[in-house]
XYZ file of C-alpha atoms in Angstrom:
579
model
C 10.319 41.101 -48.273
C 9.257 40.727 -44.547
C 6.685 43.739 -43.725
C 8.663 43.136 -40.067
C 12.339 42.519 -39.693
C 13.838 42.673 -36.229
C 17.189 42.044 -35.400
C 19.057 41.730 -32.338
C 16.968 44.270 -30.335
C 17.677 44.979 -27.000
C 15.687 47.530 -24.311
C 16.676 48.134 -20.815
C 14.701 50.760 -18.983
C 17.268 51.079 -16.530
C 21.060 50.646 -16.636
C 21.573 47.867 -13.841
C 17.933 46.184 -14.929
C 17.838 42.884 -16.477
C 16.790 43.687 -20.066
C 12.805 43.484 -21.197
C 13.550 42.773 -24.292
C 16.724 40.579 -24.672
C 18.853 40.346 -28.402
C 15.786 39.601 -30.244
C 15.786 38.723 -33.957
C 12.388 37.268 -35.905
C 10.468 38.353 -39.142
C 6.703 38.693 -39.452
C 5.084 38.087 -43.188
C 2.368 39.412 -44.385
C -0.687 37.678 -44.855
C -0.213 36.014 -41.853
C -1.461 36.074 -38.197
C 1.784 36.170 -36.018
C 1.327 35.581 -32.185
C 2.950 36.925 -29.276
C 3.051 34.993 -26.177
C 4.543 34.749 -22.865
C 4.374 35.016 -19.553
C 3.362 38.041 -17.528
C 6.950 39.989 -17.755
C 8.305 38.316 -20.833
C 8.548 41.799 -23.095
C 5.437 41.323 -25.120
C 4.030 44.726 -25.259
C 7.590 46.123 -24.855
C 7.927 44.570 -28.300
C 5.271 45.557 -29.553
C 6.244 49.305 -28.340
C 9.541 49.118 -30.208
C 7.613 47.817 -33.505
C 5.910 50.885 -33.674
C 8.740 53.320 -32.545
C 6.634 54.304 -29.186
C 10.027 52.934 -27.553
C 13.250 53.464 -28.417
C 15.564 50.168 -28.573
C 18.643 50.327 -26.906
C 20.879 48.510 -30.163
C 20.179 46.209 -33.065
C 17.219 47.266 -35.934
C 13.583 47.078 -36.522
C 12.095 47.634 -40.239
C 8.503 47.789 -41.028
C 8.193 47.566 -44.560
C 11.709 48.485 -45.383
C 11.310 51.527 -43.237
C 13.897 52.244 -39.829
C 11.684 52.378 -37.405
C 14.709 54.684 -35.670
C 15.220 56.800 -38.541
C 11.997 56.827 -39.859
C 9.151 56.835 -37.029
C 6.758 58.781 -39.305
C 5.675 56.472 -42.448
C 6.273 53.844 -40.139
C 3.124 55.051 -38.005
C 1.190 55.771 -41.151
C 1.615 51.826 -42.233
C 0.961 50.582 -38.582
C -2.638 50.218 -36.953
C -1.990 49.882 -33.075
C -4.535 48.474 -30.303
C -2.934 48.876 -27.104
C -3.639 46.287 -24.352
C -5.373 49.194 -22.033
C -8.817 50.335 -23.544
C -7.889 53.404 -25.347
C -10.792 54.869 -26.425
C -12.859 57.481 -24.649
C -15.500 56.533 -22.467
C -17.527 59.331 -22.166
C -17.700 59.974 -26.267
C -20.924 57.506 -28.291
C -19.099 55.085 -30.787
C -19.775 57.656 -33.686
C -17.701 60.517 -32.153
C -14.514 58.122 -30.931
C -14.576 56.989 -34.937
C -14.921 60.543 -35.971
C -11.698 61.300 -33.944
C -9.542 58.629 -34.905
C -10.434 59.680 -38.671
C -9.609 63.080 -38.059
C -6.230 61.780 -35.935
C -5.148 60.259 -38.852
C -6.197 62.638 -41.894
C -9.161 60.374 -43.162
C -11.797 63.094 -44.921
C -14.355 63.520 -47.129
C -15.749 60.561 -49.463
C -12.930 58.158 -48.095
C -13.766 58.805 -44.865
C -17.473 58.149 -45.292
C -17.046 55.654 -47.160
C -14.629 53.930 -44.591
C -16.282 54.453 -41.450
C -19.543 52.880 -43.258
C -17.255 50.022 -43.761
C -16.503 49.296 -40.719
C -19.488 49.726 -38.780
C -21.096 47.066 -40.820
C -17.244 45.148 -40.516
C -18.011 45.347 -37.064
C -21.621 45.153 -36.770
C -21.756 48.316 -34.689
C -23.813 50.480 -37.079
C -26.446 49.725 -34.807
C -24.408 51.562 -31.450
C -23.328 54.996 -33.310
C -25.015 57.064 -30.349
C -24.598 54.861 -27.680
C -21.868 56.134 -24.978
C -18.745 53.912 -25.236
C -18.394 53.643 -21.264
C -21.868 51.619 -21.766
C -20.242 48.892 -23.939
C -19.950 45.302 -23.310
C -16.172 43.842 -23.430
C -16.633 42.321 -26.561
C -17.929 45.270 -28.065
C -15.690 47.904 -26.475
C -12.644 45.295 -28.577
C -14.548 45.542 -31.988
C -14.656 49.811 -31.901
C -11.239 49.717 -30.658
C -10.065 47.085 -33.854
C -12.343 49.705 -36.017
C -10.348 52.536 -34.605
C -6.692 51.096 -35.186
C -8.035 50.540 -38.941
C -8.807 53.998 -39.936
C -6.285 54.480 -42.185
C -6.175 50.649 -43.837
C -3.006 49.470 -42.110
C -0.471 46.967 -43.829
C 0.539 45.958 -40.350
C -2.440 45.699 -37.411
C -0.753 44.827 -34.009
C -3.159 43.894 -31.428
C -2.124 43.929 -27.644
C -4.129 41.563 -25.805
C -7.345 42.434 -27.728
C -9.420 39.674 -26.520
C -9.139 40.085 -22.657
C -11.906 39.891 -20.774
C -14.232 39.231 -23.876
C -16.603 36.251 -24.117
C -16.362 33.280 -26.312
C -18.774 34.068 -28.581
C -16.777 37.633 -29.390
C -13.598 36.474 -29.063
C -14.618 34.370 -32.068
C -16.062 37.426 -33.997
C -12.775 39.258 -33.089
C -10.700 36.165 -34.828
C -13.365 36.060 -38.185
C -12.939 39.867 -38.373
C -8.794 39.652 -38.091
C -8.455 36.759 -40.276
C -10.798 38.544 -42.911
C -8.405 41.473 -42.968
C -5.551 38.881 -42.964
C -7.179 37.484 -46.340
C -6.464 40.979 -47.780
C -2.821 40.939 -47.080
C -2.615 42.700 -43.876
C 0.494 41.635 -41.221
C -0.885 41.280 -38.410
C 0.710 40.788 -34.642
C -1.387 39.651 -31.931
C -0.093 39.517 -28.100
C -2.200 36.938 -26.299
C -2.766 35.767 -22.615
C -5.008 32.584 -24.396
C -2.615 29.669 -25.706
C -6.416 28.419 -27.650
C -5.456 31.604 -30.006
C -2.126 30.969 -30.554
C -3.119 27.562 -32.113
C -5.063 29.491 -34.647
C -1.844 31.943 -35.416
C -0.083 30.875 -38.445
C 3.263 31.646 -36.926
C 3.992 32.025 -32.646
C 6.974 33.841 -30.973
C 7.553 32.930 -27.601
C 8.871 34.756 -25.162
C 10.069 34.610 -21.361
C 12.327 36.900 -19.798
C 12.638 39.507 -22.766
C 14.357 36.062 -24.851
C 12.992 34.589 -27.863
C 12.679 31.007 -26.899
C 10.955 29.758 -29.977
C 9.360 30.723 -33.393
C 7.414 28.916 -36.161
C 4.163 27.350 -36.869
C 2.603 26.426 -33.741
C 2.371 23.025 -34.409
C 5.609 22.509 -34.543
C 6.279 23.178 -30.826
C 3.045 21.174 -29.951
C 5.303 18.350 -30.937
C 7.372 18.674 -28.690
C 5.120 16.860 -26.172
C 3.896 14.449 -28.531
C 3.213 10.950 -26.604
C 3.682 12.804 -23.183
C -0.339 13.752 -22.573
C -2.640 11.200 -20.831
C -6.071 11.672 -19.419
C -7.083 10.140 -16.185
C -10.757 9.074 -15.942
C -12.838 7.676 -13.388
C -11.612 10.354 -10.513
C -15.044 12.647 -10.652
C -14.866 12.768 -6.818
C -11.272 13.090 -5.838
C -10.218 14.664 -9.037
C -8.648 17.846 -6.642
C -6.876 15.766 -4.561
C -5.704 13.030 -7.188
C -4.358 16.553 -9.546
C -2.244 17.984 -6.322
C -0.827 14.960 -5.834
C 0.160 14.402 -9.267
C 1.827 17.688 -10.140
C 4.077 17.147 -6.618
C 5.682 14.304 -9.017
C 8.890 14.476 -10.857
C 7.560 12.490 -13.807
C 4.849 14.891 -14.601
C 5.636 18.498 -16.077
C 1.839 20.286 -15.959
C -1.798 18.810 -15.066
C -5.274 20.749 -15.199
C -8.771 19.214 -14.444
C -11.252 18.612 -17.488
C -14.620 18.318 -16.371
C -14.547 14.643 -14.331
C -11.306 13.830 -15.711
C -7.519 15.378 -15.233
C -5.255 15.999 -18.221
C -1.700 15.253 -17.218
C 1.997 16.079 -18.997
C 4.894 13.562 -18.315
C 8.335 15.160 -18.328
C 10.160 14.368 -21.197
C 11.571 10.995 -21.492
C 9.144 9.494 -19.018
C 5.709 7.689 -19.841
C 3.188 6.297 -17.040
C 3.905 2.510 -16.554
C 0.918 0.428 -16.733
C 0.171 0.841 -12.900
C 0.491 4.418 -13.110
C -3.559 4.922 -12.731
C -3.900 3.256 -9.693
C -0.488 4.802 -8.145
C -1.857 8.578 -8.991
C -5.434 7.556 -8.188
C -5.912 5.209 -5.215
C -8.645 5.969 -4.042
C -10.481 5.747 -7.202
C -11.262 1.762 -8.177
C -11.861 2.972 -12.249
C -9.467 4.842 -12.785
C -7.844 4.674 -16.388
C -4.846 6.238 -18.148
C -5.247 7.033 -21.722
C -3.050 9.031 -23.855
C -4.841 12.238 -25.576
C -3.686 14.725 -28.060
C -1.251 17.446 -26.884
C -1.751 21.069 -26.829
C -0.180 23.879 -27.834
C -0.432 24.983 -24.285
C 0.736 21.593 -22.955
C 4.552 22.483 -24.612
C 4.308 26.373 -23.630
C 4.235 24.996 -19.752
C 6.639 22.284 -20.504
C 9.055 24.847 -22.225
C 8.844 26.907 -19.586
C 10.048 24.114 -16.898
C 6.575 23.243 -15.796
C 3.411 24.385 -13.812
C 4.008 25.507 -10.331
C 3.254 22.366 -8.732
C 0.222 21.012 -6.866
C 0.930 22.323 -3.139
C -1.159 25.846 -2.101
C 1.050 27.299 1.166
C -2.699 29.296 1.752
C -4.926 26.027 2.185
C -2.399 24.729 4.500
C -2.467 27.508 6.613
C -6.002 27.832 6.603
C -8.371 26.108 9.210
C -10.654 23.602 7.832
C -14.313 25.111 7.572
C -16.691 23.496 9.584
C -19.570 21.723 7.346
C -23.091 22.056 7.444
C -25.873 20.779 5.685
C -26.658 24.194 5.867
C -26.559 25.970 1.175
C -23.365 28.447 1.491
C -25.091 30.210 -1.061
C -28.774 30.742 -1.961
C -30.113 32.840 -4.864
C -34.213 32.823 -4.828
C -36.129 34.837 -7.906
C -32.864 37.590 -8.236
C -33.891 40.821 -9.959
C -31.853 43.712 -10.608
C -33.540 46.776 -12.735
C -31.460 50.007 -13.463
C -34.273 52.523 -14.656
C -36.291 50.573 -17.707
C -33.343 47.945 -17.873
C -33.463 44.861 -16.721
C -29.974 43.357 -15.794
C -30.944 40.343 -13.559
C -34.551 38.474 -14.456
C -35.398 36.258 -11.988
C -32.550 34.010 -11.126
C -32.610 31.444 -8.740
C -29.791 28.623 -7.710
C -28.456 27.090 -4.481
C -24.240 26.876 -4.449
C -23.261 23.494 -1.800
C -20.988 24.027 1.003
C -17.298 23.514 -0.346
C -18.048 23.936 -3.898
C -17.098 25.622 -6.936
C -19.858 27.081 -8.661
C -18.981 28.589 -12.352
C -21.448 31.661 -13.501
C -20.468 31.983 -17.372
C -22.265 34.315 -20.019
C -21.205 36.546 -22.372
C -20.653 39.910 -21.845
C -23.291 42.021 -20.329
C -25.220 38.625 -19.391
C -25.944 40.195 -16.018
C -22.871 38.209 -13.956
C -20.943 40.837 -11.855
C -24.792 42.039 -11.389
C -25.369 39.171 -9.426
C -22.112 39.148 -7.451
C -22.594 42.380 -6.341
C -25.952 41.107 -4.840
C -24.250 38.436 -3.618
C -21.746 40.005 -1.574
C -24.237 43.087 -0.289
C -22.623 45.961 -2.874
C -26.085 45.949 -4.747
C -29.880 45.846 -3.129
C -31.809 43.476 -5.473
C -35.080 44.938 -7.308
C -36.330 41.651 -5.836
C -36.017 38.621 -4.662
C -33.788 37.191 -1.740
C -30.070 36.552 -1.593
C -27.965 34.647 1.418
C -24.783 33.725 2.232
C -24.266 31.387 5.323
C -27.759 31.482 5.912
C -27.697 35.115 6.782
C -30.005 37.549 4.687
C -28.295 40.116 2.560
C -30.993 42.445 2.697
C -31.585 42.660 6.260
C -27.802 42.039 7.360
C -25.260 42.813 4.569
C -22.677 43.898 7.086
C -22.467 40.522 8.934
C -22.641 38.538 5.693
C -19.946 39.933 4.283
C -17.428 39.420 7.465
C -18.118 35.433 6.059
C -17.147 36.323 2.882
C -14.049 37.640 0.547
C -15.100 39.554 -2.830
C -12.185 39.571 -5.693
C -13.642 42.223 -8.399
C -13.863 41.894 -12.496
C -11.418 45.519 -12.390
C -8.431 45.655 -10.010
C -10.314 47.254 -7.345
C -7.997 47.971 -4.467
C -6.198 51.374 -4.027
C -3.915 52.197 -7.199
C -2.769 55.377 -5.632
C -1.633 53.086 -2.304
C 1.133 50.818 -1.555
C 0.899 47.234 -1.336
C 1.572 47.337 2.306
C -1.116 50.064 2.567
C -3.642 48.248 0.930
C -3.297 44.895 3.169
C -3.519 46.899 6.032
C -6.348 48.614 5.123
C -8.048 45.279 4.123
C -7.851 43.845 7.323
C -9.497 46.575 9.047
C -12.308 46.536 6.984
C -12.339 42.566 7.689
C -12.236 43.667 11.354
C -8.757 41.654 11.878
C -6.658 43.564 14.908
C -3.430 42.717 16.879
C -1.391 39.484 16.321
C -4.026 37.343 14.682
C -3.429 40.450 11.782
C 0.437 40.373 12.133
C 0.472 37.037 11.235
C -2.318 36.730 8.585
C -0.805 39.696 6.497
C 2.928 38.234 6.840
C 1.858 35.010 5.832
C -0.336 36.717 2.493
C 3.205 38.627 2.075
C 4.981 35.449 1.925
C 2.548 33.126 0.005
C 1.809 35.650 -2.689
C 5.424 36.472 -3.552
C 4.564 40.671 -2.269
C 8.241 41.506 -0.226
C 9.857 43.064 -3.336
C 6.625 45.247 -4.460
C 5.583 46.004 -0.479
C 6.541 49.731 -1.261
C 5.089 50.018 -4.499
C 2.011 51.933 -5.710
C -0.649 49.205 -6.479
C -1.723 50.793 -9.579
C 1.813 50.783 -10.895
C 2.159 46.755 -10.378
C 2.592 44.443 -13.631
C -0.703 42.357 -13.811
C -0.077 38.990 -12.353
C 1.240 41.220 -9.206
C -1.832 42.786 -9.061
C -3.937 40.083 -9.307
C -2.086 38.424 -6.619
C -2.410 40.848 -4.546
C -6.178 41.513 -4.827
C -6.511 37.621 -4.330
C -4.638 37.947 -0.778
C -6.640 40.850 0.274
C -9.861 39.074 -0.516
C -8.395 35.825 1.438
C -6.939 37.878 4.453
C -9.626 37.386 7.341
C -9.730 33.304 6.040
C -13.777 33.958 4.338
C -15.634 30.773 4.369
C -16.851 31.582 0.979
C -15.223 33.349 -1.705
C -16.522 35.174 -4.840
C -13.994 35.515 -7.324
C -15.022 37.943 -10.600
C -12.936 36.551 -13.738
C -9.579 36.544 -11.110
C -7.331 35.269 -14.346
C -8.407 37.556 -16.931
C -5.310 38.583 -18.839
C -2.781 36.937 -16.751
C -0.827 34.346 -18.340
C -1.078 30.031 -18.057
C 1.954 29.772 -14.997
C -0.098 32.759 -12.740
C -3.553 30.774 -13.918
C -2.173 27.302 -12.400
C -1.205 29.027 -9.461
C -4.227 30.521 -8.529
C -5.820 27.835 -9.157
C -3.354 25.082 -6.852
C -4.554 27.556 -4.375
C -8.336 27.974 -5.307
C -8.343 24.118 -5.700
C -6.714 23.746 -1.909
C -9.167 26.437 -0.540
C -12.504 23.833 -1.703
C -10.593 20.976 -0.238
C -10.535 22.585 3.003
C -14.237 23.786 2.909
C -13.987 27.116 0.891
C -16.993 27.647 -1.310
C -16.134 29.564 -3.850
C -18.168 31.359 -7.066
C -16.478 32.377 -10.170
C -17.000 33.722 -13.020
C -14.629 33.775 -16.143
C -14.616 33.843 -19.824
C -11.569 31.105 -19.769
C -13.731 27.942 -20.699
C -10.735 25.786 -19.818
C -10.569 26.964 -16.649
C -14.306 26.829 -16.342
C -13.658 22.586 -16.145
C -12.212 23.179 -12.869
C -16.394 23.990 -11.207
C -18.271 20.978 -10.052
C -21.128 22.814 -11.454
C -21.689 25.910 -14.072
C -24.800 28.008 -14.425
C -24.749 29.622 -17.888
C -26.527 33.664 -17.394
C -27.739 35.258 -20.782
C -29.519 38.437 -21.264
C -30.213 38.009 -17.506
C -31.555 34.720 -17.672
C -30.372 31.531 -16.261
C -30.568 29.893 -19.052
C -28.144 26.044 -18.295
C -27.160 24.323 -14.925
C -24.912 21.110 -14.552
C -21.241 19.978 -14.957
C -19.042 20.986 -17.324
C -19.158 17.361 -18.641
C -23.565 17.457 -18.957
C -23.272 21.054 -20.523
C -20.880 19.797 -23.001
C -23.344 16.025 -23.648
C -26.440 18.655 -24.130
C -24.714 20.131 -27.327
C -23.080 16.724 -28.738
C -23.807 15.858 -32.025
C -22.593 13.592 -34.814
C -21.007 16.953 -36.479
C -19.236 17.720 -33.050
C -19.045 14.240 -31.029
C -16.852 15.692 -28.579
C -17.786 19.797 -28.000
C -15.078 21.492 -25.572
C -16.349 23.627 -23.180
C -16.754 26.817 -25.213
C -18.782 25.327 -28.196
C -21.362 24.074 -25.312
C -21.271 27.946 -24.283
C -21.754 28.938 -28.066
C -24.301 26.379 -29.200
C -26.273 26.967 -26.004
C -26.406 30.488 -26.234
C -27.327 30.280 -30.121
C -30.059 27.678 -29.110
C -31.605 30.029 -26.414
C -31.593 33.040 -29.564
C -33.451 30.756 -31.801
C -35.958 29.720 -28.848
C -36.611 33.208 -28.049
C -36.928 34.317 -31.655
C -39.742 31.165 -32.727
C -41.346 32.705 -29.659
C -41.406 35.883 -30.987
């Protein structure tokens, strides 16, 4: 028997809306991993609402373990484990007393309940944390008490909403050892994901878009559907931004992304480069070569869904090319940030190019948005000296930061105002007045897809929304460089592509731009990455020269994220010989 049987579910949450979740039917097996994806909208945590009888559905049936989840909402809760995509836990409790409430939430007491919370502190290695506050977390560590929390009461079905958001490589993969450990005891387990990477690891995928069920089964099996379609185009280091918009403004080609100093392309189906297909897509670029590679998992996901949103950005072309200088756009010189006896930021130093993108990866805690906020003037440095434009941030923050636009980790405009209200107030504080702010904020309106939500709280928007929105403010007054604080997290591969077309068409026109993000595909897009660990700087160079520093005849061709891993490791062991 199925621990999950769904069949022809159906939720509306209003009469005349179109329906989140749309005559859906599927079963989920135990021992298995089962993944949820979709694009922002497409019903995921709806579904996983009406799995757990939080929601009601409006017709058709849902079982979990032979139970109505209608008629019999009770055991059903008692079998389920449930980590919501929202950090649930309470901030202001240590890890020890958010444990102790979940046990006493859900009836665990005396021996069983010692004996289970032991477990899973040493489960999660968190045994160490008990007393620490759980507002003072990392990400990745803030996921593992929340996982321990939704196990309290040894679930046969663990559904995970989103669970590795905004969590670093390196715990995203203790997340995935701990889940599939639990899977090896027989658990069901569900897990809604924003990273198409972890849905090639799922044993099973349901795919959503518009509240349907547009496919289910193995992964693989829908990564064959663009089997022969995926090329690589090599020999475009310098015009690889240019050569990718062009591309993706072709019929023949479904979806493209940069890969370090090469771009991956999809052909639609039915089509295949002919043999002058290099030269036509790359002409300014005398080696350039076409070579079919391996498809993805994510490469049919955008294909299924009709394709990436093309290669134009509406917001470079309206934006006035920024004047070049030999002049760094950014300059970090011996950075130190101390709160109390804690040292965030140790001494880091790097110069970002004009009209570059400049990657700052680390894990979580590594000291990143610590450095941003020194960057943009929201933090005084213990010591050391930052600049933007050439203008001091110590001795004039204000008129550095009219040069630049600041996108934050957290959704960090105005929940509690409209969308309108929050544009407006952006472009005062960017000092923009009369028609030149008119016409910016119409044309942010219009790029960003905002008219429908212009009356709408901010804080009530559906993520991609609100990340488009924060992305306009921070663009409004047309910065000449642009910090942008993991500005994908969570949002889903179409709203990635998008931001990036524009991001991409920003650097063509001058934009520098620094970003952070724990995405390692979308860290190929930087020209160069600086990896931050523990505070230190502890890498600098491509994505391609990260990734040769970490080959070896066990991994001849590292991605991206097992440079991040094996560098981070290799720092660990330095430090620890030194030791």
């Amino acid at each position: 028997m199925a621990m999950v049987e769904v069949a022809g579910a159906t939720k509306r949450f209003a009469p005349d809306a179109a329906p989140a979740v749309d005559d859906v039917s599927f079963a989920i097996r135990s021992g298995c991993i089962t993944g949820l994806v979709g694009p922002d909208g497409a019903g995921k945590t709806t579904l996983v609402r009406l799995m757990l009888g939080l929601l009601a559905a409006d017709s058709g049936m849902i079982t979990v373990a032979g139970h109505d989840v209608a008629a019999e909402p009770e055991p059903v809760r008692t079998l389920a484990g449930y980590m919501p995509q929202r950090f649930g836990l309470y901030e202001d409790l240590t890890v020890q007393e958010n444990l102790s409430l979940y046990a006493d939430l859900g009836g665990v007491v005396g021996d069983e309940r010692r004996a289970r919370l032991e477990r899973l502190l040493r489960f999660t290695d968190l045994a160490r944390f008990t007393d620490r506050l759980t507002g003072a977390l990392s990400g990745g560590m803030k996921q593992k008490l929340g996982l321990a929390c939704a196990l309290i009461r040894t679930p046969q079905l663990l559904l995970l909403d989103e669970p590795s958001v905004g969590v670093d490589p390196i715990s995203r993969r203790e997340l995935w050892r701990m889940v599939k450990e639990l899977v090896s005891e027989g658990l069901a387990v569900v897990w809604s994901t924003a990273y198409l990477d972890e849905a090639e690891l799922c044993d099973d995928v349901l795919l959503l878009d518009r509240g349907r069920l547009l496919f289910q089964g193995p992964p693989q099996d829908l990564t064959r559907r663009t089997e022969g379609r995926t090329f690589r185009l090599a020999g475009v280091e310098h015009g690889r931004r240019s050569v990718l918009a062009r591309a993706l403004e072709r019929d023949d080609i479904v979806d493209g992304v940069i890969q370090g100093r090469s771009v991956r392309l999809v052909f639609a189906a039915g089509r295949r480069p002919e043999p002058e297909a290099a030269a036509a897509l790359a002409p300014e670029a005398a080696g350039a070569a076409l070579a079919p590679t391996p498809p993805r998992f994510e490469d049919a996901f955008v294909d299924m869904l009709g394709g990436g949103p093309g290669g134009r950005s509406a917001l470079a072309e309206a934006m006035q090319p920024v004047g070049s200088s030999d002049e760094a756009a950014i300059e970090a010189r011996h950075l130190v940030k101390r709160f109390g006896g804690f040292t965030a930021v140790d001494d880091v130093s790097f110069t970002i190019r004009r009209g570059e993108i400049f990657g700052f990866l680390g894990p979580n805690g590594a000291g990143k948005s610590t450095t941003f906020k020194m960057l943009c003037g929201l933090l005084q440095p213990t010591s050391g000296t930052a600049r933007v434009s050439g203008i001091d941030l110590r001795t004039s923050p204000a008129q550095a930061r009219r040069s630049l636009g600041y996108m934050a980790q957290k959704f960090s405009l105005y929940g509690d105002l409209s969308v309108r209200q929050n544009l407006a107030f952006f472009a005062g504080v960017y000092g923009l007045s009369g028609r030149r702010r008119r016409e910016r904020t119409r044309l942010m309106i219009e790029i960003f897809g905002l008219g429908p939500y212009l009356s709408a709280s901010a804080g009530t928007l559906p993520l991609g929304i609100k990340q488009r929105l924060a992305l306009a403010c921070a663009v409004l007054h047309e910065p000449a460089v642009l910090f942008l604080d993991e500005p994908t997290s969570g949002v889903d591969p179409i709203t990635r592509r998008e931001f990036w077309t524009h991001i991409n068409g920003m650097v063509e026109k001058g934009t520098t731009i620094m970003v952070t993000t724990h995405f390692m595909d979308e860290a190929e897009y930087c020209d160069r990455i600086a990896l931050i660990y523990r505070g230190r700087e502890i890498a600098t160079g491509s994505p391609d020269d990260l990734k040769r520093q970490v080959r070896t005849a066990a991994v001849p061709e590292p991605t991206l994220e097992d440079a991040f891993i094996a560098l981070v490791r290799a720092f660990d062991a330095r430090t620890a010989e030194a030791a």
